[in-house]
JSON list of N, CA and C in Angstrom, two decimals:
[
{"chain": "A", "resi": 1, "resn": "ILE", "atom": "N", "xyz": [99.20, 131.59, 115.71]},
{"chain": "A", "resi": 1, "resn": "ILE", "atom": "CA", "xyz": [99.76, 130.44, 116.39]},
{"chain": "A", "resi": 1, "resn": "ILE", "atom": "C", "xyz": [98.85, 129.24, 116.16]},
{"chain": "A", "resi": 2, "resn": "THR", "atom": "N", "xyz": [99.45, 128.15, 115.85]},
{"chain": "A", "resi": 2, "resn": "THR", "atom": "CA", "xyz": [98.70, 126.92, 115.68]},
{"chain": "A", "resi": 2, "resn": "THR", "atom": "C", "xyz": [98.50, 126.21, 117.03]},
{"chain": "A", "resi": 3, "resn": "VAL", "atom": "N", "xyz": [97.29, 125.78, 117.33]},
{"chain": "A", "resi": 3, "resn": "VAL", "atom": "CA", "xyz": [96.93, 125.16, 118.57]},
{"chain": "A", "resi": 3, "resn": "VAL", "atom": "C", "xyz": [96.45, 123.74, 118.34]},
{"chain": "A", "resi": 4, "resn": "LYS", "atom": "N", "xyz": [96.98, 122.75, 119.06]},
{"chain": "A", "resi": 4, "resn": "LYS", "atom": "CA", "xyz": [96.48, 121.38, 118.97]},
{"chain": "A", "resi": 4, "resn": "LYS", "atom": "C", "xyz": [95.75, 121.09, 120.22]},
{"chain": "A", "resi": 5, "resn": "LEU", "atom": "N", "xyz": [94.54, 120.57, 120.17]},
{"chain": "A", "resi": 5, "resn": "LEU", "atom": "CA", "xyz": [93.83, 120.07, 121.29]},
{"chain": "A", "resi": 5, "resn": "LEU", "atom": "C", "xyz": [93.97, 118.58, 121.42]},
{"chain": "A", "resi": 6, "resn": "VAL", "atom": "N", "xyz": [94.49, 118.14, 122.59]},
{"chain": "A", "resi": 6, "resn": "VAL", "atom": "CA", "xyz": [94.83, 116.78, 122.81]},
{"chain": "A", "resi": 6, "resn": "VAL", "atom": "C", "xyz": [94.00, 116.18, 123.98]},
{"chain": "A", "resi": 7, "resn": "SER", "atom": "N", "xyz": [93.48, 114.98, 123.68]},
{"chain": "A", "resi": 7, "resn": "SER", "atom": "CA", "xyz": [92.69, 114.30, 124.75]},
{"chain": "A", "resi": 7, "resn": "SER", "atom": "C", "xyz": [93.62, 113.80, 125.84]},
{"chain": "A", "resi": 8, "resn": "SER", "atom": "N", "xyz": [93.00, 113.40, 126.97]},
{"chain": "A", "resi": 8, "resn": "SER", "atom": "CA", "xyz": [93.78, 112.82, 128.08]},
{"chain": "A", "resi": 8, "resn": "SER", "atom": "C", "xyz": [94.56, 111.56, 127.62]},
{"chain": "A", "resi": 9, "resn": "GLY", "atom": "N", "xyz": [94.03, 110.88, 126.56]},
{"chain": "A", "resi": 9, "resn": "GLY", "atom": "CA", "xyz": [94.76, 109.66, 126.04]},
{"chain": "A", "resi": 9, "resn": "GLY", "atom": "C", "xyz": [95.85, 109.99, 125.07]},
{"chain": "A", "resi": 10, "resn": "GLY", "atom": "N", "xyz": [96.12, 111.30, 124.85]},
{"chain": "A", "resi": 10, "resn": "GLY", "atom": "CA", "xyz": [97.22, 111.71, 123.99]},
{"chain": "A", "resi": 10, "resn": "GLY", "atom": "C", "xyz": [96.79, 111.77, 122.47]},
{"chain": "A", "resi": 11, "resn": "VAL", "atom": "N", "xyz": [95.56, 111.66, 122.16]},
{"chain": "A", "resi": 11, "resn": "VAL", "atom": "CA", "xyz": [95.14, 111.78, 120.76]},
{"chain": "A", "resi": 11, "resn": "VAL", "atom": "C", "xyz": [94.75, 113.23, 120.41]},
{"chain": "A", "resi": 12, "resn": "VAL", "atom": "N", "xyz": [95.32, 113.69, 119.29]},
{"chain": "A", "resi": 12, "resn": "VAL", "atom": "CA", "xyz": [95.00, 115.04, 118.81]},
{"chain": "A", "resi": 12, "resn": "VAL", "atom": "C", "xyz": [93.56, 115.02, 118.34]},
{"chain": "A", "resi": 13, "resn": "THR", "atom": "N", "xyz": [92.64, 115.83, 118.97]},
{"chain": "A", "resi": 13, "resn": "THR", "atom": "CA", "xyz": [91.22, 115.84, 118.60]},
{"chain": "A", "resi": 13, "resn": "THR", "atom": "C", "xyz": [90.92, 116.91, 117.61]},
{"chain": "A", "resi": 14, "resn": "SER", "atom": "N", "xyz": [91.70, 118.04, 117.59]},
{"chain": "A", "resi": 14, "resn": "SER", "atom": "CA", "xyz": [91.42, 119.03, 116.59]},
{"chain": "A", "resi": 14, "resn": "SER", "atom": "C", "xyz": [92.71, 119.95, 116.57]},
{"chain": "A", "resi": 15, "resn": "VAL", "atom": "N", "xyz": [92.79, 120.73, 115.48]},
{"chain": "A", "resi": 15, "resn": "VAL", "atom": "CA", "xyz": [93.88, 121.71, 115.32]},
{"chain": "A", "resi": 15, "resn": "VAL", "atom": "C", "xyz": [93.17, 123.02, 114.98]},
{"chain": "A", "resi": 16, "resn": "GLY", "atom": "N", "xyz": [93.60, 124.08, 115.63]},
{"chain": "A", "resi": 16, "resn": "GLY", "atom": "CA", "xyz": [93.06, 125.39, 115.39]},
{"chain": "A", "resi": 16, "resn": "GLY", "atom": "C", "xyz": [94.15, 126.48, 115.36]},
{"chain": "A", "resi": 17, "resn": "THR", "atom": "N", "xyz": [93.70, 127.73, 115.37]},
{"chain": "A", "resi": 17, "resn": "THR", "atom": "CA", "xyz": [94.62, 128.88, 115.36]},
{"chain": "A", "resi": 17, "resn": "THR", "atom": "C", "xyz": [94.21, 129.79, 116.52]},
{"chain": "A", "resi": 18, "resn": "LEU", "atom": "N", "xyz": [95.22, 130.40, 117.09]},
{"chain": "A", "resi": 18, "resn": "LEU", "atom": "CA", "xyz": [95.00, 131.42, 118.17]},
{"chain": "A", "resi": 18, "resn": "LEU", "atom": "C", "xyz": [95.29, 132.83, 117.65]},
{"chain": "A", "resi": 19, "resn": "ASP", "atom": "N", "xyz": [94.34, 133.70, 117.78]},
{"chain": "A", "resi": 19, "resn": "ASP", "atom": "CA", "xyz": [94.51, 135.05, 117.46]},
{"chain": "A", "resi": 19, "resn": "ASP", "atom": "C", "xyz": [95.26, 135.77, 118.60]},
{"chain": "A", "resi": 20, "resn": "MET", "atom": "N", "xyz": [96.42, 136.27, 118.44]},
{"chain": "A", "resi": 20, "resn": "MET", "atom": "CA", "xyz": [97.22, 136.87, 119.48]},
{"chain": "A", "resi": 20, "resn": "MET", "atom": "C", "xyz": [96.65, 138.11, 120.05]},
{"chain": "A", "resi": 21, "resn": "GLU", "atom": "N", "xyz": [95.85, 138.87, 119.13]},
{"chain": "A", "resi": 21, "resn": "GLU", "atom": "CA", "xyz": [95.30, 140.14, 119.63]},
{"chain": "A", "resi": 21, "resn": "GLU", "atom": "C", "xyz": [94.07, 139.97, 120.45]},
{"chain": "A", "resi": 22, "resn": "THR", "atom": "N", "xyz": [93.17, 139.01, 120.08]},
{"chain": "A", "resi": 22, "resn": "THR", "atom": "CA", "xyz": [91.87, 138.86, 120.76]},
{"chain": "A", "resi": 22, "resn": "THR", "atom": "C", "xyz": [91.94, 137.67, 121.73]},
{"chain": "A", "resi": 23, "resn": "GLY", "atom": "N", "xyz": [92.90, 136.75, 121.56]},
{"chain": "A", "resi": 23, "resn": "GLY", "atom": "CA", "xyz": [92.90, 135.53, 122.43]},
{"chain": "A", "resi": 23, "resn": "GLY", "atom": "C", "xyz": [91.94, 134.49, 121.97]},
{"chain": "A", "resi": 24, "resn": "GLU", "atom": "N", "xyz": [91.26, 134.66, 120.84]},
{"chain": "A", "resi": 24, "resn": "GLU", "atom": "CA", "xyz": [90.24, 133.79, 120.32]},
{"chain": "A", "resi": 24, "resn": "GLU", "atom": "C", "xyz": [90.87, 132.54, 119.57]},
{"chain": "A", "resi": 25, "resn": "VAL", "atom": "N", "xyz": [90.41, 131.44, 119.92]},
{"chain": "A", "resi": 25, "resn": "VAL", "atom": "CA", "xyz": [90.85, 130.13, 119.26]},
{"chain": "A", "resi": 25, "resn": "VAL", "atom": "C", "xyz": [89.80, 129.74, 118.26]},
{"chain": "A", "resi": 26, "resn": "THR", "atom": "N", "xyz": [90.21, 129.52, 117.01]},
{"chain": "A", "resi": 26, "resn": "THR", "atom": "CA", "xyz": [89.32, 129.14, 115.95]},
{"chain": "A", "resi": 26, "resn": "THR", "atom": "C", "xyz": [89.71, 127.72, 115.55]},
{"chain": "A", "resi": 27, "resn": "VAL", "atom": "N", "xyz": [88.72, 126.85, 115.54]},
{"chain": "A", "resi": 27, "resn": "VAL", "atom": "CA", "xyz": [88.88, 125.46, 115.06]},
{"chain": "A", "resi": 27, "resn": "VAL", "atom": "C", "xyz": [88.00, 125.29, 113.89]},
{"chain": "A", "resi": 28, "resn": "ASP", "atom": "N", "xyz": [88.63, 125.07, 112.70]},
{"chain": "A", "resi": 28, "resn": "ASP", "atom": "CA", "xyz": [87.87, 124.97, 111.47]},
{"chain": "A", "resi": 28, "resn": "ASP", "atom": "C", "xyz": [87.42, 123.59, 111.12]},
{"chain": "A", "resi": 29, "resn": "ILE", "atom": "N", "xyz": [86.69, 122.96, 112.09]},
{"chain": "A", "resi": 29, "resn": "ILE", "atom": "CA", "xyz": [86.14, 121.63, 111.87]},
{"chain": "A", "resi": 29, "resn": "ILE", "atom": "C", "xyz": [84.63, 121.73, 112.12]},
{"chain": "A", "resi": 30, "resn": "TRP", "atom": "N", "xyz": [83.90, 121.08, 111.24]},
{"chain": "A", "resi": 30, "resn": "TRP", "atom": "CA", "xyz": [82.46, 120.99, 111.29]},
{"chain": "A", "resi": 30, "resn": "TRP", "atom": "C", "xyz": [82.07, 119.62, 111.94]},
{"chain": "A", "resi": 31, "resn": "TYR", "atom": "N", "xyz": [81.03, 119.61, 112.76]},
{"chain": "A", "resi": 31, "resn": "TYR", "atom": "CA", "xyz": [80.58, 118.37, 113.38]},
{"chain": "A", "resi": 31, "resn": "TYR", "atom": "C", "xyz": [79.03, 118.28, 113.16]},
{"chain": "A", "resi": 32, "resn": "ASP", "atom": "N", "xyz": [78.58, 117.05, 113.02]},
{"chain": "A", "resi": 32, "resn": "ASP", "atom": "CA", "xyz": [77.12, 116.87, 112.98]},
{"chain": "A", "resi": 32, "resn": "ASP", "atom": "C", "xyz": [76.60, 116.83, 114.38]},
{"chain": "A", "resi": 33, "resn": "MET", "atom": "N", "xyz": [75.32, 116.74, 114.60]},
{"chain": "A", "resi": 33, "resn": "MET", "atom": "CA", "xyz": [74.72, 116.81, 115.87]},
{"chain": "A", "resi": 33, "resn": "MET", "atom": "C", "xyz": [75.07, 115.62, 116.76]},
{"chain": "A", "resi": 34, "resn": "SER", "atom": "N", "xyz": [75.64, 114.59, 116.17]},
{"chain": "A", "resi": 34, "resn": "SER", "atom": "CA", "xyz": [76.08, 113.38, 116.94]},
{"chain": "A", "resi": 34, "resn": "SER", "atom": "C", "xyz": [77.50, 113.51, 117.35]},
{"chain": "A", "resi": 35, "resn": "GLY", "atom": "N", "xyz": [78.21, 114.67, 116.97]},
{"chain": "A", "resi": 35, "resn": "GLY", "atom": "CA", "xyz": [79.62, 114.88, 117.33]},
{"chain": "A", "resi": 35, "resn": "GLY", "atom": "C", "xyz": [80.60, 114.26, 116.38]},
{"chain": "A", "resi": 36, "resn": "ARG", "atom": "N", "xyz": [80.11, 113.80, 115.23]},
{"chain": "A", "resi": 36, "resn": "ARG", "atom": "CA", "xyz": [81.06, 113.21, 114.25]},
{"chain": "A", "resi": 36, "resn": "ARG", "atom": "C", "xyz": [81.62, 114.30, 113.36]},
{"chain": "A", "resi": 37, "resn": "PRO", "atom": "N", "xyz": [82.98, 114.35, 113.17]},
{"chain": "A", "resi": 37, "resn": "PRO", "atom": "CA", "xyz": [83.56, 115.41, 112.38]},
{"chain": "A", "resi": 37, "resn": "PRO", "atom": "C", "xyz": [83.19, 115.22, 110.93]},
{"chain": "A", "resi": 38, "resn": "GLN", "atom": "N", "xyz": [83.05, 116.29, 110.14]},
{"chain": "A", "resi": 38, "resn": "GLN", "atom": "CA", "xyz": [82.69, 116.26, 108.74]},
{"chain": "A", "resi": 38, "resn": "GLN", "atom": "C", "xyz": [83.88, 116.57, 107.91]},
{"chain": "A", "resi": 39, "resn": "ASP", "atom": "N", "xyz": [83.83, 116.18, 106.62]},
{"chain": "A", "resi": 39, "resn": "ASP", "atom": "CA", "xyz": [84.93, 116.52, 105.67]},
{"chain": "A", "resi": 39, "resn": "ASP", "atom": "C", "xyz": [84.64, 117.89, 105.09]},
{"chain": "A", "resi": 40, "resn": "GLY", "atom": "N", "xyz": [85.12, 118.93, 105.69]},
{"chain": "A", "resi": 40, "resn": "GLY", "atom": "CA", "xyz": [84.90, 120.29, 105.20]},
{"chain": "A", "resi": 40, "resn": "GLY", "atom": "C", "xyz": [83.55, 120.77, 105.53]},
{"chain": "A", "resi": 41, "resn": "GLU", "atom": "N", "xyz": [83.08, 121.91, 104.95]},
{"chain": "A", "resi": 41, "resn": "GLU", "atom": "CA", "xyz": [81.81, 122.51, 105.19]},
{"chain": "A", "resi": 41, "resn": "GLU", "atom": "C", "xyz": [80.68, 121.62, 104.61]},
{"chain": "A", "resi": 42, "resn": "PRO", "atom": "N", "xyz": [79.71, 121.21, 105.38]},
{"chain": "A", "resi": 42, "resn": "PRO", "atom": "CA", "xyz": [78.69, 120.29, 104.84]},
{"chain": "A", "resi": 42, "resn": "PRO", "atom": "C", "xyz": [77.82, 121.00, 103.86]},
{"chain": "A", "resi": 43, "resn": "THR", "atom": "N", "xyz": [77.34, 120.20, 102.84]},
{"chain": "A", "resi": 43, "resn": "THR", "atom": "CA", "xyz": [76.35, 120.72, 101.86]},
{"chain": "A", "resi": 43, "resn": "THR", "atom": "C", "xyz": [74.98, 120.18, 102.08]},
{"chain": "A", "resi": 44, "resn": "ALA", "atom": "N", "xyz": [74.83, 119.09, 102.82]},
{"chain": "A", "resi": 44, "resn": "ALA", "atom": "CA", "xyz": [73.55, 118.49, 103.08]},
{"chain": "A", "resi": 44, "resn": "ALA", "atom": "C", "xyz": [72.78, 119.33, 104.10]},
{"chain": "A", "resi": 45, "resn": "PRO", "atom": "N", "xyz": [71.50, 119.52, 103.91]},
{"chain": "A", "resi": 45, "resn": "PRO", "atom": "CA", "xyz": [70.71, 120.26, 104.94]},
{"chain": "A", "resi": 45, "resn": "PRO", "atom": "C", "xyz": [70.75, 119.65, 106.27]},
{"chain": "A", "resi": 46, "resn": "GLY", "atom": "N", "xyz": [70.76, 120.43, 107.33]},
{"chain": "A", "resi": 46, "resn": "GLY", "atom": "CA", "xyz": [70.74, 119.93, 108.69]},
{"chain": "A", "resi": 46, "resn": "GLY", "atom": "C", "xyz": [71.39, 120.89, 109.65]},
{"chain": "A", "resi": 47, "resn": "LEU", "atom": "N", "xyz": [71.49, 120.46, 110.92]},
{"chain": "A", "resi": 47, "resn": "LEU", "atom": "CA", "xyz": [72.18, 121.26, 111.97]},
{"chain": "A", "resi": 47, "resn": "LEU", "atom": "C", "xyz": [73.61, 120.72, 112.12]},
{"chain": "A", "resi": 48, "resn": "TYR", "atom": "N", "xyz": [74.55, 121.64, 112.30]},
{"chain": "A", "resi": 48, "resn": "TYR", "atom": "CA", "xyz": [75.92, 121.29, 112.44]},
{"chain": "A", "resi": 48, "resn": "TYR", "atom": "C", "xyz": [76.50, 122.26, 113.53]},
{"chain": "A", "resi": 49, "resn": "ILE", "atom": "N", "xyz": [77.65, 121.84, 114.09]},
{"chain": "A", "resi": 49, "resn": "ILE", "atom": "CA", "xyz": [78.39, 122.64, 114.98]},
{"chain": "A", "resi": 49, "resn": "ILE", "atom": "C", "xyz": [79.67, 123.08, 114.30]},
{"chain": "A", "resi": 50, "resn": "HIS", "atom": "N", "xyz": [79.94, 124.37, 114.44]},
{"chain": "A", "resi": 50, "resn": "HIS", "atom": "CA", "xyz": [81.17, 124.96, 113.88]},
{"chain": "A", "resi": 50, "resn": "HIS", "atom": "C", "xyz": [81.63, 126.10, 114.76]},
{"chain": "A", "resi": 51, "resn": "ASN", "atom": "N", "xyz": [82.89, 126.02, 115.25]},
{"chain": "A", "resi": 51, "resn": "ASN", "atom": "CA", "xyz": [83.43, 126.96, 116.14]},
{"chain": "A", "resi": 51, "resn": "ASN", "atom": "C", "xyz": [82.49, 127.25, 117.39]},
{"chain": "A", "resi": 52, "resn": "GLY", "atom": "N", "xyz": [81.98, 126.21, 117.89]},
{"chain": "A", "resi": 52, "resn": "GLY", "atom": "CA", "xyz": [81.12, 126.31, 119.13]},
{"chain": "A", "resi": 52, "resn": "GLY", "atom": "C", "xyz": [79.77, 126.90, 118.91]},
{"chain": "A", "resi": 53, "resn": "LYS", "atom": "N", "xyz": [79.35, 127.08, 117.62]},
{"chain": "A", "resi": 53, "resn": "LYS", "atom": "CA", "xyz": [78.01, 127.54, 117.34]},
{"chain": "A", "resi": 53, "resn": "LYS", "atom": "C", "xyz": [77.22, 126.52, 116.59]},
{"chain": "A", "resi": 54, "resn": "THR", "atom": "N", "xyz": [75.92, 126.53, 116.74]},
{"chain": "A", "resi": 54, "resn": "THR", "atom": "CA", "xyz": [75.06, 125.64, 116.00]},
{"chain": "A", "resi": 54, "resn": "THR", "atom": "C", "xyz": [74.66, 126.36, 114.66]},
{"chain": "A", "resi": 55, "resn": "ILE", "atom": "N", "xyz": [74.90, 125.72, 113.58]},
{"chain": "A", "resi": 55, "resn": "ILE", "atom": "CA", "xyz": [74.68, 126.31, 112.26]},
{"chain": "A", "resi": 55, "resn": "ILE", "atom": "C", "xyz": [73.62, 125.45, 111.53]},
{"chain": "A", "resi": 56, "resn": "MET", "atom": "N", "xyz": [72.67, 126.12, 110.90]},
{"chain": "A", "resi": 56, "resn": "MET", "atom": "CA", "xyz": [71.65, 125.42, 110.15]},
{"chain": "A", "resi": 56, "resn": "MET", "atom": "C", "xyz": [71.97, 125.55, 108.67]},
{"chain": "A", "resi": 57, "resn": "ILE", "atom": "N", "xyz": [72.17, 124.45, 107.94]},
{"chain": "A", "resi": 57, "resn": "ILE", "atom": "CA", "xyz": [72.38, 124.47, 106.48]},
{"chain": "A", "resi": 57, "resn": "ILE", "atom": "C", "xyz": [71.02, 124.17, 105.88]},
{"chain": "A", "resi": 58, "resn": "LYS", "atom": "N", "xyz": [70.57, 125.06, 105.02]},
{"chain": "A", "resi": 58, "resn": "LYS", "atom": "CA", "xyz": [69.27, 124.91, 104.39]},
{"chain": "A", "resi": 58, "resn": "LYS", "atom": "C", "xyz": [69.47, 124.38, 102.95]},
{"chain": "A", "resi": 59, "resn": "LYS", "atom": "N", "xyz": [68.38, 123.88, 102.39]},
{"chain": "A", "resi": 59, "resn": "LYS", "atom": "CA", "xyz": [68.45, 123.27, 101.03]},
{"chain": "A", "resi": 59, "resn": "LYS", "atom": "C", "xyz": [68.72, 124.33, 100.02]}
]
């Protein structure tokens, strides 16, 4: 199932999928540590947020 997360202002903030068996929602968007969305999986070294987890990309 496709899930849209909408802000109180009516703006779609992200789109994800819902696993009907586990109830887990997956949002395939990467964010930098300032909260800015990235274009796909980042290649530059640094810390990023993906699916609610902090991920370190190394050189």
